[in-house]
Amino acid sequence: MTQCYLNGEFLALDQAKISVLDRGFLLGDGVYEVIPAYHGKLFRLQDHLKRLQNSLHGIRLKNPLSTEQWSDVLQKLVNQNNPEEDQSVYLQVTRGVAKRDHAFPENTAATVFAMSNPIKYPTPDVIQNGVAAITLQDNRWLRCHIKAIALLPNVLLRQQAVDEGVDEAILLRDGLVTEGAASNVFVVKNNTICTPPQSPDLLPGITRDVVLELARSNDLYIHECPISEAELITADEIWLSSSTKEVLAVTELNKKKVGDGKPGAVWKTISSLYKAYKEKL
Ligand code: PDD
């Protein structure tokens, strides 16, 4: 049985229990992170912990653990769950257990939970052929840079995509691309890569950072710039990035081919750079 961590203890996942009064359960009052671990090594751990700190700051919750404590807990968890296999570590912090009331409780300890599971990578077929997406209106709140556990809008948007037989929803706010329901978005036009700039409208993805770094250090043209709906629809290539999917090509958008309907040349370059970068670690 998978081992998990709950409030200072390591235990089997099916033994971990929290109160029904937990504010994460009742109010979605908490934040989370998803961190890959390749061959037992947590990927960009410091960046994920920094983003966690920003999310906690965004919801006015004190970080219950120091950076060293987080590193220790998460590494132990990976080691206990077959480190040979690539893992995806999920952690969540909620405002703890208290009588239900919207306003913050006083002197309540945060609930800290973490688990580690094998990463379910897209199949080689999906990687080689790309995925399909639809565009939907981004009806989420105005603080999407906070990695909040309250994901109901993202859940409904992703399910709408699934109901329409596609893999992801690419979201538009005021005519501009923000991100995917659970990914960041890149487009390529005439060999120039573009991704929306960081703002409260989107999550500052760690994979997005890696793509920006790899592109810049390999002399690819990459910019952080607003992407209009028209630019998305006429792009030569569209990519999605996330910790669990890495960089995936979107080859069909709103039932129409993107480019020639196959992952493009620039995607091939970035995808092999990503692979080489991972192998070097
Ligand atoms: N989600 N935007 C949203 C809304 C996301 O949920 C995610 C990732 C990303 C990509 O961020 P990163 O590159 O740091 O994984 C962007 C994770 C994987 C999840 O919720 O499971």
Tab-separated table of C-alpha atoms and ligand atoms in Angstrom:
chain	number	residue	atom	x	y	z
A	1	MET	CA	0.000	0.000	0.000
A	2	THR	CA	1.186	3.450	-0.880
A	3	GLN	CA	2.638	5.356	2.036
A	4	CYS	CA	1.469	8.889	2.705
A	5	TYR	CA	2.204	11.667	5.178
A	6	LEU	CA	-0.443	13.249	7.383
A	7	ASN	CA	0.269	15.792	10.119
A	8	GLY	CA	3.681	14.514	11.167
A	9	GLU	CA	3.119	10.814	10.565
A	10	PHE	CA	3.938	8.402	7.743
A	11	LEU	CA	1.230	5.798	7.252
A	12	ALA	CA	-0.536	3.656	4.662
A	13	LEU	CA	-2.800	5.726	2.404
A	14	ASP	CA	-5.901	3.748	3.364
A	15	GLN	CA	-5.191	4.420	7.048
A	16	ALA	CA	-5.005	8.216	6.655
A	17	LYS	CA	-8.129	9.950	7.997
A	18	ILE	CA	-9.106	13.580	8.448
A	19	SER	CA	-12.034	15.200	10.195
A	20	VAL	CA	-15.194	16.049	8.249
A	21	LEU	CA	-14.769	19.520	9.749
A	22	ASP	CA	-11.507	20.050	7.886
A	23	ARG	CA	-11.777	23.365	6.037
A	24	GLY	CA	-10.297	21.744	2.962
A	25	PHE	CA	-13.271	19.383	2.873
A	26	LEU	CA	-15.979	21.889	3.838
A	27	LEU	CA	-14.737	25.042	2.118
A	28	GLY	CA	-11.940	24.120	-0.285
A	29	ASP	CA	-9.788	26.297	1.965
A	30	GLY	CA	-6.280	25.195	1.081
A	31	VAL	CA	-3.514	24.999	-1.503
A	32	TYR	CA	-1.513	22.216	-3.143
A	33	GLU	CA	1.489	21.292	-5.259
A	34	VAL	CA	2.312	18.470	-7.667
A	35	ILE	CA	6.041	17.674	-7.890
A	36	PRO	CA	7.586	15.010	-10.121
A	37	ALA	CA	10.398	12.824	-8.782
A	38	TYR	CA	12.625	11.252	-11.439
A	39	HIS	CA	14.529	8.157	-10.264
A	40	GLY	CA	13.940	9.232	-6.681
A	41	LYS	CA	15.045	12.846	-7.154
A	42	LEU	CA	12.447	15.581	-6.671
A	43	PHE	CA	12.427	17.812	-9.753
A	44	ARG	CA	12.805	21.572	-9.167
A	45	LEU	CA	11.838	21.109	-5.540
A	46	GLN	CA	12.934	24.614	-4.508
A	47	ASP	CA	10.773	26.182	-7.249
A	48	HIS	CA	7.745	24.141	-6.180
A	49	LEU	CA	8.284	25.087	-2.515
A	50	LYS	CA	8.599	28.741	-3.489
A	51	ARG	CA	5.329	28.537	-5.423
A	52	LEU	CA	3.742	26.792	-2.408
A	53	GLN	CA	4.927	29.682	-0.226
A	54	ASN	CA	3.369	32.176	-2.658
A	55	SER	CA	0.089	30.234	-2.694
A	56	LEU	CA	0.019	30.113	1.129
A	57	HIS	CA	0.754	33.841	1.244
A	58	GLY	CA	-2.089	34.349	-1.249
A	59	ILE	CA	-4.579	32.678	1.098
A	60	ARG	CA	-3.028	34.201	4.247
A	61	LEU	CA	-1.957	30.877	5.768
A	62	LYS	CA	1.398	30.462	7.528
A	63	ASN	CA	3.621	27.776	6.051
A	64	PRO	CA	3.420	24.930	8.597
A	65	LEU	CA	6.835	23.501	7.624
A	66	SER	CA	10.251	24.978	6.892
A	67	THR	CA	11.921	24.339	3.520
A	68	GLU	CA	14.171	21.734	5.208
A	69	GLN	CA	11.176	19.997	6.786
A	70	TRP	CA	9.326	19.898	3.464
A	71	SER	CA	12.385	18.517	1.678
A	72	ASP	CA	12.808	15.861	4.348
A	73	VAL	CA	9.138	14.770	4.373
A	74	LEU	CA	8.796	14.678	0.592
A	75	GLN	CA	12.085	12.831	0.032
A	76	LYS	CA	11.160	10.235	2.668
A	77	LEU	CA	7.824	9.749	0.943
A	78	VAL	CA	9.458	9.201	-2.446
A	79	ASN	CA	11.967	6.760	-0.928
A	80	GLN	CA	9.177	4.758	0.669
A	81	ASN	CA	7.257	4.468	-2.620
A	82	ASN	CA	9.538	2.732	-5.145
A	83	PRO	CA	11.942	5.537	-6.104
A	84	GLU	CA	13.056	3.568	-9.204
A	85	GLU	CA	9.742	4.425	-10.827
A	86	ASP	CA	9.061	8.111	-11.653
A	87	GLN	CA	6.724	9.493	-9.007
A	88	SER	CA	4.300	12.370	-8.797
A	89	VAL	CA	4.213	13.835	-5.297
A	90	TYR	CA	0.995	15.573	-4.295
A	91	LEU	CA	0.961	17.791	-1.218
A	92	GLN	CA	-1.812	19.853	0.247
A	93	VAL	CA	-2.130	22.272	3.140
A	94	THR	CA	-5.530	23.305	4.462
A	95	ARG	CA	-6.545	25.784	7.154
A	96	GLY	CA	-7.283	22.859	9.467
A	97	VAL	CA	-10.222	21.601	11.503
A	98	ALA	CA	-12.694	24.069	13.035
A	99	LYS	CA	-16.397	24.712	13.493
A	100	ARG	CA	-17.760	25.665	10.073
A	101	ASP	CA	-17.521	29.401	9.523
A	102	HIS	CA	-16.326	31.257	6.451
A	103	ALA	CA	-14.031	33.558	8.447
A	104	PHE	CA	-10.652	32.192	9.590
A	105	PRO	CA	-10.634	30.189	12.838
A	106	GLU	CA	-8.246	31.295	15.585
A	107	ASN	CA	-5.321	29.132	16.726
A	108	THR	CA	-6.082	26.214	14.434
A	109	ALA	CA	-3.253	24.019	13.175
A	110	ALA	CA	-3.053	23.529	9.414
A	111	THR	CA	-3.690	20.054	7.992
A	112	VAL	CA	-0.642	18.837	6.073
A	113	PHE	CA	-1.041	15.901	3.712
A	114	ALA	CA	1.247	14.422	1.061
A	115	MET	CA	1.216	11.286	-1.075
A	116	SER	CA	3.346	9.901	-3.857
A	117	ASN	CA	2.143	7.835	-6.823
A	118	PRO	CA	3.761	6.555	-10.022
A	119	ILE	CA	3.463	9.159	-12.795
A	120	LYS	CA	0.957	8.107	-15.434
A	121	TYR	CA	2.709	9.445	-18.528
A	122	PRO	CA	0.819	9.916	-21.789
A	123	THR	CA	1.301	6.798	-23.945
A	124	PRO	CA	3.942	6.880	-26.759
A	125	ASP	CA	1.062	6.982	-29.247
A	126	VAL	CA	-0.397	10.110	-27.632
A	127	ILE	CA	3.049	11.744	-27.499
A	128	GLN	CA	3.706	10.974	-31.189
A	129	ASN	CA	0.272	12.039	-32.446
A	130	GLY	CA	-0.583	14.848	-30.055
A	131	VAL	CA	-3.896	15.527	-28.336
A	132	ALA	CA	-7.152	17.290	-29.140
A	133	ALA	CA	-8.469	20.376	-27.348
A	134	ILE	CA	-11.377	22.795	-27.420
A	135	THR	CA	-11.508	26.450	-26.443
A	136	LEU	CA	-13.776	27.466	-23.570
A	137	GLN	CA	-14.423	30.696	-21.721
A	138	ASP	CA	-12.260	30.980	-18.608
A	139	ASN	CA	-14.884	31.385	-15.884
A	140	ARG	CA	-12.514	30.853	-12.942
A	141	TRP	CA	-11.742	33.377	-10.204
A	142	LEU	CA	-9.236	36.209	-10.626
A	143	ARG	CA	-6.430	34.622	-8.579
A	144	CYS	CA	-5.461	31.657	-10.719
A	145	HIS	CA	-1.771	32.164	-9.817
A	146	ILE	CA	-2.665	30.609	-6.426
A	147	LYS	CA	-2.597	26.805	-6.653
A	148	ALA	CA	-5.841	26.453	-4.712
A	149	ILE	CA	-7.431	23.070	-3.970
A	150	ALA	CA	-10.824	24.616	-4.840
A	151	LEU	CA	-10.738	23.356	-8.425
A	152	LEU	CA	-14.440	23.112	-9.256
A	153	PRO	CA	-14.254	25.460	-12.279
A	154	ASN	CA	-11.215	23.557	-13.618
A	155	VAL	CA	-13.013	20.258	-13.007
A	156	LEU	CA	-16.112	21.397	-14.921
A	157	LEU	CA	-14.059	22.828	-17.790
A	158	ARG	CA	-11.956	19.670	-18.131
A	159	GLN	CA	-15.094	17.514	-17.971
A	160	GLN	CA	-16.692	19.573	-20.729
A	161	ALA	CA	-13.616	18.805	-22.848
A	162	VAL	CA	-13.878	15.094	-21.995
A	163	ASP	CA	-17.617	15.114	-22.790
A	164	GLU	CA	-16.740	16.522	-26.206
A	165	GLY	CA	-14.261	13.698	-26.742
A	166	VAL	CA	-11.077	15.774	-26.359
A	167	ASP	CA	-8.246	15.920	-23.841
A	168	GLU	CA	-7.975	19.511	-22.668
A	169	ALA	CA	-9.820	22.817	-22.566
A	170	ILE	CA	-7.787	25.867	-23.599
A	171	LEU	CA	-9.209	28.827	-21.732
A	172	LEU	CA	-9.913	32.330	-23.014
A	173	ARG	CA	-10.514	35.410	-20.894
A	174	ASP	CA	-11.484	38.651	-22.648
A	175	GLY	CA	-10.399	37.149	-25.959
A	176	LEU	CA	-6.931	36.142	-24.717
A	177	VAL	CA	-5.539	32.683	-23.919
A	178	THR	CA	-4.886	32.172	-20.210
A	179	GLU	CA	-3.947	28.475	-19.837
A	180	GLY	CA	-5.402	24.958	-20.001
A	181	ALA	CA	-7.734	23.510	-17.352
A	182	ALA	CA	-4.645	21.799	-15.870
A	183	SER	CA	-1.737	22.968	-18.036
A	184	ASN	CA	0.022	26.014	-19.488
A	185	VAL	CA	-0.250	26.860	-23.175
A	186	PHE	CA	2.331	27.732	-25.843
A	187	VAL	CA	1.785	28.572	-29.508
A	188	VAL	CA	4.266	28.641	-32.388
A	189	LYS	CA	3.902	30.898	-35.443
A	190	ASN	CA	6.668	31.161	-38.068
A	191	ASN	CA	9.125	29.438	-35.691
A	192	THR	CA	8.473	31.939	-32.891
A	193	ILE	CA	7.191	30.443	-29.632
A	194	CYS	CA	4.841	32.455	-27.466
A	195	THR	CA	3.261	31.837	-24.054
A	196	PRO	CA	1.045	34.199	-22.035
A	197	PRO	CA	3.005	36.310	-19.513
A	198	GLN	CA	2.664	35.549	-15.800
A	199	SER	CA	-0.337	37.248	-14.235
A	200	PRO	CA	-3.081	36.439	-11.705
A	201	ASP	CA	-4.952	34.855	-14.653
A	202	LEU	CA	-2.711	31.787	-14.795
A	203	LEU	CA	-0.587	29.447	-12.755
A	204	PRO	CA	3.157	30.112	-13.027
A	205	GLY	CA	3.898	26.567	-14.185
A	206	ILE	CA	7.233	25.034	-13.281
A	207	THR	CA	7.276	23.109	-16.584
A	208	ARG	CA	6.556	26.415	-18.362
A	209	ASP	CA	9.738	27.819	-16.737
A	210	VAL	CA	11.745	24.815	-17.936
A	211	VAL	CA	10.468	25.290	-21.494
A	212	LEU	CA	11.351	29.011	-21.409
A	213	GLU	CA	14.852	28.228	-20.113
A	214	LEU	CA	15.512	25.430	-22.594
A	215	ALA	CA	14.276	27.486	-25.536
A	216	ARG	CA	16.354	30.519	-24.532
A	217	SER	CA	19.545	28.576	-23.928
A	218	ASN	CA	19.180	26.850	-27.305
A	219	ASP	CA	18.585	30.007	-29.327
A	220	LEU	CA	14.946	29.352	-30.132
A	221	TYR	CA	12.767	32.444	-30.479
A	222	ILE	CA	10.498	32.552	-27.439
A	223	HIS	CA	8.459	35.385	-25.993
A	224	GLU	CA	6.022	35.855	-23.155
A	225	CYS	CA	3.231	37.738	-24.878
A	226	PRO	CA	-0.564	37.850	-24.942
A	227	ILE	CA	-2.137	35.353	-27.373
A	228	SER	CA	-5.453	36.324	-28.942
A	229	GLU	CA	-8.099	33.780	-29.890
A	230	ALA	CA	-7.321	34.472	-33.574
A	231	GLU	CA	-3.601	33.835	-32.975
A	232	LEU	CA	-4.399	30.577	-31.199
A	233	ILE	CA	-6.653	29.355	-33.982
A	234	THR	CA	-4.159	30.190	-36.735
A	235	ALA	CA	-1.056	28.939	-34.873
A	236	ASP	CA	1.328	26.534	-36.648
A	237	GLU	CA	1.714	24.587	-33.405
A	238	ILE	CA	0.048	24.538	-29.991
A	239	TRP	CA	1.598	22.859	-26.920
A	240	LEU	CA	0.455	22.111	-23.387
A	241	SER	CA	2.876	21.850	-20.469
A	242	SER	CA	2.547	20.387	-16.987
A	243	SER	CA	4.576	18.406	-14.471
A	244	THR	CA	2.863	15.142	-15.346
A	245	LYS	CA	2.439	15.635	-19.130
A	246	GLU	CA	5.708	17.517	-19.745
A	247	VAL	CA	5.244	19.126	-23.199
A	248	LEU	CA	2.458	17.724	-25.365
A	249	ALA	CA	1.473	18.883	-28.846
A	250	VAL	CA	-2.158	19.812	-29.522
A	251	THR	CA	-2.834	18.589	-33.051
A	252	GLU	CA	-6.569	19.257	-33.178
A	253	LEU	CA	-8.367	22.362	-31.897
A	254	ASN	CA	-12.155	22.732	-32.042
A	255	LYS	CA	-12.307	19.724	-34.413
A	256	LYS	CA	-9.853	21.344	-36.882
A	257	LYS	CA	-6.250	20.345	-37.548
A	258	VAL	CA	-3.514	22.457	-35.983
A	259	GLY	CA	-0.887	22.983	-38.723
A	260	ASP	CA	-0.776	19.746	-40.684
A	261	GLY	CA	-2.415	17.808	-37.868
A	262	LYS	CA	0.870	16.330	-36.576
A	263	PRO	CA	3.208	17.508	-33.810
A	264	GLY	CA	5.345	20.246	-35.403
A	265	ALA	CA	9.089	20.657	-35.922
A	266	VAL	CA	9.528	23.131	-33.053
A	267	TRP	CA	7.688	20.779	-30.680
A	268	LYS	CA	10.057	17.979	-31.760
A	269	THR	CA	13.028	20.192	-30.897
A	270	ILE	CA	11.709	21.253	-27.481
A	271	SER	CA	10.556	17.754	-26.666
A	272	SER	CA	13.998	16.263	-27.334
A	273	LEU	CA	15.663	19.104	-25.398
A	274	TYR	CA	13.342	18.329	-22.479
A	275	LYS	CA	14.166	14.636	-22.654
A	276	ALA	CA	17.914	15.312	-22.785
A	277	TYR	CA	17.622	17.750	-19.865
A	278	LYS	CA	15.797	15.155	-17.755
A	279	GLU	CA	18.333	12.467	-18.591
A	280	LYS	CA	21.201	14.751	-17.558
A	281	LEU	CA	19.726	15.165	-14.077
B	1	PDD	N1	-1.543	20.996	-12.609
B	1	PDD	N2	-2.067	25.470	-14.971
B	1	PDD	C1	-2.923	24.745	-14.221
B	1	PDD	C2	-4.297	25.264	-14.008
B	1	PDD	C3	-2.512	23.527	-13.653
B	1	PDD	O1	-3.373	22.815	-12.879
B	1	PDD	C4	-1.189	23.060	-13.902
B	1	PDD	C5	-0.673	21.759	-13.350
B	1	PDD	C6	-0.331	23.840	-14.700
B	1	PDD	C7	1.098	23.434	-14.984
B	1	PDD	O2	1.929	23.656	-13.861
B	1	PDD	P1	3.246	22.767	-13.610
B	1	PDD	O3	4.057	22.852	-14.836
B	1	PDD	O4	3.895	23.422	-12.448
B	1	PDD	O5	2.789	21.355	-13.331
B	1	PDD	C8	-0.809	25.039	-15.205
B	1	PDD	C9	-1.125	19.833	-11.864
B	1	PDD	C10	-0.203	18.904	-12.583
B	1	PDD	C11	-2.344	19.169	-11.267
B	1	PDD	O6	-3.224	19.910	-10.849
B	1	PDD	O7	-2.407	17.946	-11.184
